[in-house]
PDB file of C-alpha atoms and ligand atoms in Angstrom:
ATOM      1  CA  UNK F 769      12.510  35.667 -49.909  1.00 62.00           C
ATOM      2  CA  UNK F 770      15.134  38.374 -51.040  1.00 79.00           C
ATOM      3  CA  UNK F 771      18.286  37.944 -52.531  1.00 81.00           C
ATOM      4  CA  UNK F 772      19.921  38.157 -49.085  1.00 86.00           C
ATOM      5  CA  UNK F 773      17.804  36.124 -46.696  1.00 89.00           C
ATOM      6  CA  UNK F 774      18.899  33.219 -49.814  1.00 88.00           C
ATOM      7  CA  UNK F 775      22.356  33.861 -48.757  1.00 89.00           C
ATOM      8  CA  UNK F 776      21.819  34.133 -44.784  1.00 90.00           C
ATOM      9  CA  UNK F 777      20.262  30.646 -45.644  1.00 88.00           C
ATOM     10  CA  UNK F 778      22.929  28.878 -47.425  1.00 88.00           C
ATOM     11  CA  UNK F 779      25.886  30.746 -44.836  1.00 88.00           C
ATOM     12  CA  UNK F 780      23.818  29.500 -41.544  1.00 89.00           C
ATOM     13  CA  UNK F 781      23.747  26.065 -42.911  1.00 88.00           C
ATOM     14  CA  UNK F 782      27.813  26.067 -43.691  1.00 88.00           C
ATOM     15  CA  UNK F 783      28.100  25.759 -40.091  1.00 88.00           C
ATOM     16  CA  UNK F 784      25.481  22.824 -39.326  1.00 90.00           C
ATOM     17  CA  UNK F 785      26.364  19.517 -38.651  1.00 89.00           C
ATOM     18  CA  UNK F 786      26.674  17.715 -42.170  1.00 86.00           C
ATOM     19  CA  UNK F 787      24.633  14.874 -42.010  1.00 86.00           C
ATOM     20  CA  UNK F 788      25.852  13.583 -45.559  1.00 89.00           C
ATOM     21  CA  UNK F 789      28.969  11.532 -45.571  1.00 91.00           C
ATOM     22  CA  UNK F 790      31.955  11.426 -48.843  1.00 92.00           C
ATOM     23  CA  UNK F 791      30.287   7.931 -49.920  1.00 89.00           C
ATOM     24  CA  UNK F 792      31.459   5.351 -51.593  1.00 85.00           C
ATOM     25  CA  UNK F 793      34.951   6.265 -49.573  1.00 87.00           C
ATOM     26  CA  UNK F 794      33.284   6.864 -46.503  1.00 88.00           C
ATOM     27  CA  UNK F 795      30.330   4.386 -45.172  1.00 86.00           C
ATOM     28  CA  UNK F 796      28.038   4.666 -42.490  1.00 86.00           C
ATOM     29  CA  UNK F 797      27.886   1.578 -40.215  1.00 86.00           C
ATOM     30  CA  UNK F 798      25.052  -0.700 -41.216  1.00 87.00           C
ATOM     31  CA  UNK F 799      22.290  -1.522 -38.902  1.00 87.00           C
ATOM     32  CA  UNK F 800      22.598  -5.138 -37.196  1.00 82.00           C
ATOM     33  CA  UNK F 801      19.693  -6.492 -38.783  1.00 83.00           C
ATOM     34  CA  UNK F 802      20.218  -5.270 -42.386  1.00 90.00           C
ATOM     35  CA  UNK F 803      19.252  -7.559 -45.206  1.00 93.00           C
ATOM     36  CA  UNK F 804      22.260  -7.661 -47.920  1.00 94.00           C
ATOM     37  CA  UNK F 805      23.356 -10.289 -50.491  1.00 95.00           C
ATOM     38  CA  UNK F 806      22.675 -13.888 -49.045  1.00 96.00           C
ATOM     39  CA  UNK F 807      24.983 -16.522 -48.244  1.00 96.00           C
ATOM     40  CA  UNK F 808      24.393 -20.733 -47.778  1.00 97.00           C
ATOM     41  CA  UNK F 809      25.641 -21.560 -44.430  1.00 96.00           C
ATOM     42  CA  UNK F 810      27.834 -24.910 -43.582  1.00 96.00           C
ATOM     43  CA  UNK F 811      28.305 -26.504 -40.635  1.00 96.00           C
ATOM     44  CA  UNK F 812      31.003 -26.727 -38.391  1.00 94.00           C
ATOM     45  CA  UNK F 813      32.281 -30.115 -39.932  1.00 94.00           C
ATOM     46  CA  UNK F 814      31.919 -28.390 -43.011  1.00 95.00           C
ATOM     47  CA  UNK F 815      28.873 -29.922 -43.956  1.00 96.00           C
ATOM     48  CA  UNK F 816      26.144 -27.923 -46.251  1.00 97.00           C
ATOM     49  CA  UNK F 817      22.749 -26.957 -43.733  1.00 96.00           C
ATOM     50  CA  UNK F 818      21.035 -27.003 -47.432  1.00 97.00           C
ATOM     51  CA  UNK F 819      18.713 -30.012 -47.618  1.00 96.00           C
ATOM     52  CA  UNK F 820      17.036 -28.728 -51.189  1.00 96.00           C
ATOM     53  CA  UNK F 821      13.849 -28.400 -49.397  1.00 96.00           C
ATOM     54  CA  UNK F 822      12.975 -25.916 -51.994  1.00 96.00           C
ATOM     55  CA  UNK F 823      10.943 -23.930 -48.929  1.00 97.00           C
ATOM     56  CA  UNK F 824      12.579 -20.600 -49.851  1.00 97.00           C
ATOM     57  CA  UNK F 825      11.400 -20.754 -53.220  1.00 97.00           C
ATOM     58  CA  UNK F 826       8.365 -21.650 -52.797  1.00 97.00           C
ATOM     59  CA  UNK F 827       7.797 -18.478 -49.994  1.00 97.00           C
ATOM     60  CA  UNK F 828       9.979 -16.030 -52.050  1.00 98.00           C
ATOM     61  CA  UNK F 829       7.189 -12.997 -53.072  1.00 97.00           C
ATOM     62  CA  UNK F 830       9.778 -12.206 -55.888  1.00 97.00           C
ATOM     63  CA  UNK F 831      10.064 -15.451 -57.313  1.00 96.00           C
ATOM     64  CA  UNK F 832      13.613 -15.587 -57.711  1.00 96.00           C
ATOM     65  CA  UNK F 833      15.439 -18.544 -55.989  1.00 98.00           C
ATOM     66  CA  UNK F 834      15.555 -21.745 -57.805  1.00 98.00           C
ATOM     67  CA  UNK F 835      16.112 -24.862 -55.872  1.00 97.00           C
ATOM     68  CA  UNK F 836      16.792 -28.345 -56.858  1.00 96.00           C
ATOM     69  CA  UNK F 837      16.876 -31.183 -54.535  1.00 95.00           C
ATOM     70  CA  UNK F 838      18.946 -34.438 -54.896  1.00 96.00           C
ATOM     71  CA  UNK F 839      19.481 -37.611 -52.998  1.00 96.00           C
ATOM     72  CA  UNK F 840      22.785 -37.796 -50.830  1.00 96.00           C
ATOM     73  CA  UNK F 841      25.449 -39.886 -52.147  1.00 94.00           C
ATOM     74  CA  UNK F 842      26.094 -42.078 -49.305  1.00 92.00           C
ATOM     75  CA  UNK F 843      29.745 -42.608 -49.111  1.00 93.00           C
ATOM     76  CA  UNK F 844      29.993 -38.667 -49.501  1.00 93.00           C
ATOM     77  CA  UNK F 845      27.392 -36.796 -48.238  1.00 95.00           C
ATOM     78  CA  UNK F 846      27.187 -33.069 -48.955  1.00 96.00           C
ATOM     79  CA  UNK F 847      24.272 -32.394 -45.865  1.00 95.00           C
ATOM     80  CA  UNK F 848      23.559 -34.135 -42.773  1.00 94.00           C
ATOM     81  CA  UNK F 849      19.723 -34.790 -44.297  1.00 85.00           C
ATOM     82  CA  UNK F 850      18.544 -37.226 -47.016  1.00 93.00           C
ATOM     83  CA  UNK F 851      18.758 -34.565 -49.711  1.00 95.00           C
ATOM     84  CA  UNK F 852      20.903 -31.568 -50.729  1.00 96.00           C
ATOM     85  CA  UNK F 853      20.842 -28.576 -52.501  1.00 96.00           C
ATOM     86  CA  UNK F 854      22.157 -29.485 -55.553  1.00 94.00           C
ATOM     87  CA  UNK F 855      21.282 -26.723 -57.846  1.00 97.00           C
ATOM     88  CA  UNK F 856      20.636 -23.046 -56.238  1.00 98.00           C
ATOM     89  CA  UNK F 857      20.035 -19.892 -57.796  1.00 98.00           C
ATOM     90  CA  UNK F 858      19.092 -16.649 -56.560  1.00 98.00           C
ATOM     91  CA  UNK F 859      18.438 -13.731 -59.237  1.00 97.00           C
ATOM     92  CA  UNK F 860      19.462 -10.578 -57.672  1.00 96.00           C
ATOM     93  CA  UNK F 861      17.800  -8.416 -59.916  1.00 95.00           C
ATOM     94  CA  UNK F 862      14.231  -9.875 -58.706  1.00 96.00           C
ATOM     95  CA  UNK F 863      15.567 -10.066 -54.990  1.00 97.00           C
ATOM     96  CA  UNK F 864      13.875  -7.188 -52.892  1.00 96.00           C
ATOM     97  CA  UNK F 865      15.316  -8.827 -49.622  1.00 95.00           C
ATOM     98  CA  UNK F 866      12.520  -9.226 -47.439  1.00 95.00           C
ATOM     99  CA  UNK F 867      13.963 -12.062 -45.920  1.00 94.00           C
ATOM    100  CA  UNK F 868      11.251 -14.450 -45.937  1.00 95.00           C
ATOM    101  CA  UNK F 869      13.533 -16.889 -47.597  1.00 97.00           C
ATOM    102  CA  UNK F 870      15.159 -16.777 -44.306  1.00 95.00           C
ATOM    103  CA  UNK F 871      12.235 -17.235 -42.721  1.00 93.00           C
ATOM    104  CA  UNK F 872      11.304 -20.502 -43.969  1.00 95.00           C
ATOM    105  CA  UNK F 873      14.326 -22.213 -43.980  1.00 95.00           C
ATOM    106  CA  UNK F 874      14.284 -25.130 -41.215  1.00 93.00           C
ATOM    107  CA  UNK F 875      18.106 -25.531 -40.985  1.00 93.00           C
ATOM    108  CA  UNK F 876      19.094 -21.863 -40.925  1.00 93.00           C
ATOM    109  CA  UNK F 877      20.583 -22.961 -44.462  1.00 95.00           C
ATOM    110  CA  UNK F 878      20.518 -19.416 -45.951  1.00 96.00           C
ATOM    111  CA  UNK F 879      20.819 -16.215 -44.090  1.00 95.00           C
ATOM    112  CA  UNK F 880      21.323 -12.097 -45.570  1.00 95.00           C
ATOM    113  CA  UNK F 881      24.663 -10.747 -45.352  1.00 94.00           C
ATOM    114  CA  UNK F 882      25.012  -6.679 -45.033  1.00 94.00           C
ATOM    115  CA  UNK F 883      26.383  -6.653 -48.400  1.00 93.00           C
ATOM    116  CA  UNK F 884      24.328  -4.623 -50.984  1.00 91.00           C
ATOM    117  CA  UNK F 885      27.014  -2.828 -52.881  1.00 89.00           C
ATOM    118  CA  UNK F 886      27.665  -5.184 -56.202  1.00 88.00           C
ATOM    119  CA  UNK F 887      26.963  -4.499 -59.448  1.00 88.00           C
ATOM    120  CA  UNK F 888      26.962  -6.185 -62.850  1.00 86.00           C
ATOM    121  CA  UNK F 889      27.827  -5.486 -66.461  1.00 88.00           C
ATOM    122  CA  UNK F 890      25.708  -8.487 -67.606  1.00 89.00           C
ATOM    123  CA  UNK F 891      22.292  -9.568 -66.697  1.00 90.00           C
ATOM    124  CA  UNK F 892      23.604 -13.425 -66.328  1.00 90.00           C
ATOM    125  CA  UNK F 893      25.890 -12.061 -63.532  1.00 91.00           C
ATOM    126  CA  UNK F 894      22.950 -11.130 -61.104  1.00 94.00           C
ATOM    127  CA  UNK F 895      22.190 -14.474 -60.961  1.00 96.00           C
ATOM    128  CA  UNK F 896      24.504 -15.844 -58.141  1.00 97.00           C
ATOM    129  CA  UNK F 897      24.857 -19.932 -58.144  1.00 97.00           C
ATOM    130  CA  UNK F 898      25.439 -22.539 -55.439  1.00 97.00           C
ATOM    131  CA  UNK F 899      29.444 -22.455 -55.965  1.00 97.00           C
ATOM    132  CA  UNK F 900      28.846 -18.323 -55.378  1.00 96.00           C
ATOM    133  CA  UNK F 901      26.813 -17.858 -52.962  1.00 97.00           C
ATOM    134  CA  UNK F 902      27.939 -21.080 -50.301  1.00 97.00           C
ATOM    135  CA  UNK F 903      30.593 -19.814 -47.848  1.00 96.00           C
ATOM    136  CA  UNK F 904      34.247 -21.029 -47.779  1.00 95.00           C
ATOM    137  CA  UNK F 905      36.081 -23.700 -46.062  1.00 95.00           C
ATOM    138  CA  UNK F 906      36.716 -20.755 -43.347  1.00 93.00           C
ATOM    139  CA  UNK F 907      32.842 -20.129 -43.339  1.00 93.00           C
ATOM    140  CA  UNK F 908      33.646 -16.839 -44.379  1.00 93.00           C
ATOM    141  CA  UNK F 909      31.085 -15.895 -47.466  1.00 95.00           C
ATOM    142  CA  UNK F 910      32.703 -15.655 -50.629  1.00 95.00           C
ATOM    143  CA  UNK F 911      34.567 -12.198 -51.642  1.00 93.00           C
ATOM    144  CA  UNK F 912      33.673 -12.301 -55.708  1.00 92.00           C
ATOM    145  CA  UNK F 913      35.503  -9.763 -57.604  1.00 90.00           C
ATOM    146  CA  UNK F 914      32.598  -7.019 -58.472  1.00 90.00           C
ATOM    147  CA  UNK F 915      31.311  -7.158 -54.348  1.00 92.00           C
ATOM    148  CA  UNK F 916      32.476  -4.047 -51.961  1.00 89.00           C
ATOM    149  CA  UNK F 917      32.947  -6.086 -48.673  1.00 90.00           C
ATOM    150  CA  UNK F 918      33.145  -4.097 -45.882  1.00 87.00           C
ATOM    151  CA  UNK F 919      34.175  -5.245 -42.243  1.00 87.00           C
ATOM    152  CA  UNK F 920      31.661  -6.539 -40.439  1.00 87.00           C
ATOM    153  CA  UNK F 921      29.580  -6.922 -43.374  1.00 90.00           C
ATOM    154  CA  UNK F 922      29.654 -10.881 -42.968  1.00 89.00           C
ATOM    155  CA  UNK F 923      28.588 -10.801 -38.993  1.00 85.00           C
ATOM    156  CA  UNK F 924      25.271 -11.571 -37.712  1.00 80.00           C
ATOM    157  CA  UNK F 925      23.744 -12.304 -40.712  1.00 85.00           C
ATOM    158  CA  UNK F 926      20.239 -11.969 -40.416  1.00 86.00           C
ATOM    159  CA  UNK F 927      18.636 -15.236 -39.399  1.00 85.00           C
ATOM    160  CA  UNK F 928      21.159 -15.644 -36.594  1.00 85.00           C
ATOM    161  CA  UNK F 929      18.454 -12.597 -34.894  1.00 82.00           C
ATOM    162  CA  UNK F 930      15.855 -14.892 -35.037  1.00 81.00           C
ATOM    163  CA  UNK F 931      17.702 -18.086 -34.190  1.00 83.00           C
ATOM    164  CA  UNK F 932      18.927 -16.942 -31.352  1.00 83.00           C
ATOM    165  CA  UNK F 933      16.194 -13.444 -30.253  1.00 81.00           C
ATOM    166  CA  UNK F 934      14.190 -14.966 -26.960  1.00 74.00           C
ATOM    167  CA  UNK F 935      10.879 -13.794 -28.603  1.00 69.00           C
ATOM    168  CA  UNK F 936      10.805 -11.249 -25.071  1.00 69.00           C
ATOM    169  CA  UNK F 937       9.953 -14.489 -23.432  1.00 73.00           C
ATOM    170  CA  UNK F 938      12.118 -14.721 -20.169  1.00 74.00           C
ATOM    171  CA  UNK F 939      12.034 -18.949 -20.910  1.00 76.00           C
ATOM    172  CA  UNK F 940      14.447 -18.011 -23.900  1.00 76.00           C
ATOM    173  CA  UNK F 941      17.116 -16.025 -21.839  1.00 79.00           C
ATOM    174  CA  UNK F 942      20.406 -17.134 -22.488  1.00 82.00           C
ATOM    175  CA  UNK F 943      19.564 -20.292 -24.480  1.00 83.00           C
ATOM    176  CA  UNK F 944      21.090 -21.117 -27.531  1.00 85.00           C
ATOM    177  CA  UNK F 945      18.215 -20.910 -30.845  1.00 83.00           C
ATOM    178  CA  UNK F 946      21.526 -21.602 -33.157  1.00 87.00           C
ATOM    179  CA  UNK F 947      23.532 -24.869 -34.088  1.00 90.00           C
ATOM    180  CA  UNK F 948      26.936 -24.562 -34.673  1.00 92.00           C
ATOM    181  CA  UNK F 949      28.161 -22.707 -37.654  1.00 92.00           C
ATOM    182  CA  UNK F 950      31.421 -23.241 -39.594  1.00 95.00           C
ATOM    183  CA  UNK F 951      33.750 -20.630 -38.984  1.00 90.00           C
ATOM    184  CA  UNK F 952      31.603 -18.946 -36.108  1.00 90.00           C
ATOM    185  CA  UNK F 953      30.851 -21.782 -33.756  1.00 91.00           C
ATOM    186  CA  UNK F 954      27.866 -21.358 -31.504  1.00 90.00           C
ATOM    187  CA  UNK F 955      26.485 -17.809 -31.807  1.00 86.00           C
ATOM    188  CA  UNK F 956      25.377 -16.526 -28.464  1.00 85.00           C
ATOM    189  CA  UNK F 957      22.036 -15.764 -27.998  1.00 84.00           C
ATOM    190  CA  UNK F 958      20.334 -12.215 -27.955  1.00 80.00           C
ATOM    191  CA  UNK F 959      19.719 -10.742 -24.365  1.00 75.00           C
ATOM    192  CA  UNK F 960      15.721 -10.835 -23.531  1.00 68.00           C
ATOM    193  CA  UNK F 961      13.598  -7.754 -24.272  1.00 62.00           C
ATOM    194  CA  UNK F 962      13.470  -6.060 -20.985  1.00 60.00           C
ATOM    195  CA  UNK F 963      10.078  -4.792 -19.346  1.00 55.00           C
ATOM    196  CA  UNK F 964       7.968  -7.435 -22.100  1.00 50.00           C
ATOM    197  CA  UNK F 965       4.938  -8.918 -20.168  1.00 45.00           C
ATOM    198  CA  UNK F 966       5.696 -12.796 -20.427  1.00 48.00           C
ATOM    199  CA  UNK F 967       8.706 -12.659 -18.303  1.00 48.00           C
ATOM    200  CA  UNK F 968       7.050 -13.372 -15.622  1.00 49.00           C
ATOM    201  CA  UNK F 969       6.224 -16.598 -16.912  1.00 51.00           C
ATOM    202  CA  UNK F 970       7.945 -19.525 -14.645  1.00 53.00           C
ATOM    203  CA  UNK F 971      10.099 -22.154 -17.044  1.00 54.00           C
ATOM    204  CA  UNK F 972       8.554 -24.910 -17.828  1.00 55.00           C
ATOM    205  CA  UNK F 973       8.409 -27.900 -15.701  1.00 56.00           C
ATOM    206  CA  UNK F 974       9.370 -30.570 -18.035  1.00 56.00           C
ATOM    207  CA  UNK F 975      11.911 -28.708 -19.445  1.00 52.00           C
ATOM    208  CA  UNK F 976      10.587 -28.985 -23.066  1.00 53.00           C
ATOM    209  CA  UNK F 977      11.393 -26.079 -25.225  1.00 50.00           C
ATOM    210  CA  UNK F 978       8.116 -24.515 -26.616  1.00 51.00           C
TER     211      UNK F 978
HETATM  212  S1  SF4 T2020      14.955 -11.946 -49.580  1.00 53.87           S
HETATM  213 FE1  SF4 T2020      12.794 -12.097 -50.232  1.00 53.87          FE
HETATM  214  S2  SF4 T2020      12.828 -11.568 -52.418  1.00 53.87           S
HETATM  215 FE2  SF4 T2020      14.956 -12.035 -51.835  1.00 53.87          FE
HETATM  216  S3  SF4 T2020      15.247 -14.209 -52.302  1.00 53.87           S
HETATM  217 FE3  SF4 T2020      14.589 -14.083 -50.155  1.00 53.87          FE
HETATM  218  S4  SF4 T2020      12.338 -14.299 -50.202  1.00 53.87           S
HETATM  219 FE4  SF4 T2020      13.033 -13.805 -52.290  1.00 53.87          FE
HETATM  220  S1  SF4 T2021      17.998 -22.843 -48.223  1.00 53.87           S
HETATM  221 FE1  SF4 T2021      16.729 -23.703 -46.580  1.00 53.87          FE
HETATM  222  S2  SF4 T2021      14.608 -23.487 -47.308  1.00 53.87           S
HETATM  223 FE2  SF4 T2021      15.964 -23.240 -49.101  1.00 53.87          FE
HETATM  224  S3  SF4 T2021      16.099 -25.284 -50.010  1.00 53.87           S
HETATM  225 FE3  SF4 T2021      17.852 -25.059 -48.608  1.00 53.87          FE
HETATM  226  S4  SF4 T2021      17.124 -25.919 -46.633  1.00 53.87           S
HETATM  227 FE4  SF4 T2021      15.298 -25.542 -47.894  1.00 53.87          FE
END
């Protein structure tokens, strides 16, 4: 290529479409189902949906949640089940979000924000506790100093797709996968996938959920 056709190159593409945006000031939107920086859910009475089952641990590829399980006091209860979370850790410089924590959890206890802009001057930091990473008394997840939050970062985190997503069955349509979650309610459920083969099942006739 000559010295000119270098310059035709570089002046043609001054008046393309830029695909790159001015980030960190500018951000593209982040895709619905993105896996950020997790948060433990509560309940709408406030209660904690961790029972210290220790199942996301135990799936985690990465190894980096520790869980500890403890009784329920009786007279103050921290879940609705016989045990709670009482110690959890997740180290975020192991964490390669796959989600599977997510996954395995019965009681939709943990769930992937969009957030995945925080950073750390000190390894210790990375590791996010219980009193970190369990949202507030407005169910909202907690805004720590070193995080970028960005609107809508904290909506639909990521199990709430597979809580409430019909599975393309037509049975699923409209019915709530998701109990009620402090600060967000009910979540309504995803719309079916159109055209997929099972919905032309008929619903059940006894009504149970499959
Ligand atoms: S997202 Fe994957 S790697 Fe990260 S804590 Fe969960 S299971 Fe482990
Ligand atoms: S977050 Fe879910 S899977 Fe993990 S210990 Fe709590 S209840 Fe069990």
């Amino acid at each position: 290529m000559g010295y000119f056709d270098g310059f035709k190159v570089t002046f043609r593409t001054m008046f393309e479409k830029r695909v790159t945006v001015e980030y960190p000031d500018v951000k593209r939107p982040k895709p619905e189902r993105f896996h950020g920086r997790h948060v433990l859910n509560r309940y709408e009475d406030g209660m904690e949906k961790c029972i210290g089952c220790e199942l996301c641990a135990g799936v985690c590829p990465a190894r980096c949640i520790y869980v500890r399980g403890a009784d329920n006091p009786p007279d103050a209860p921290v879940s609705p089940g016989e045990r709670f979370g009482f110690v959890y850790e997740i180290n975020f410089l192991r964490c390669i979000h796959c989600d599977l924590c997510v996954e395995a959890c019965p009681t939709e206890a943990i769930t992937e924000s969009k957030l995945f802009e925080f950073s750390f001057t000190d390894r210790k930091d990375a590791i996010y506790t219980k009193d970190e990473l369990v949202v507030g008394d407005d169910g909202k997840p907690q805004k720590l100093p070193w995080e970028d939050w960005r609107e809508g970062d904290d909506i639909h985190t990521s199990a709430w797709v597979r809580a409430t997503a019909p599975s393309g069955n037509a049975r699923y349509e409209g019915r709530v996968q998701w109990s009620g979650e402090l600060g967000y309610g009910v979540r309504p459920p995803e719309p079916a996938q159109a055209g997929d083969a099972q919905a032309v099942l008929p619903p059940p006739a006894d009504g149970t959920v499959e």
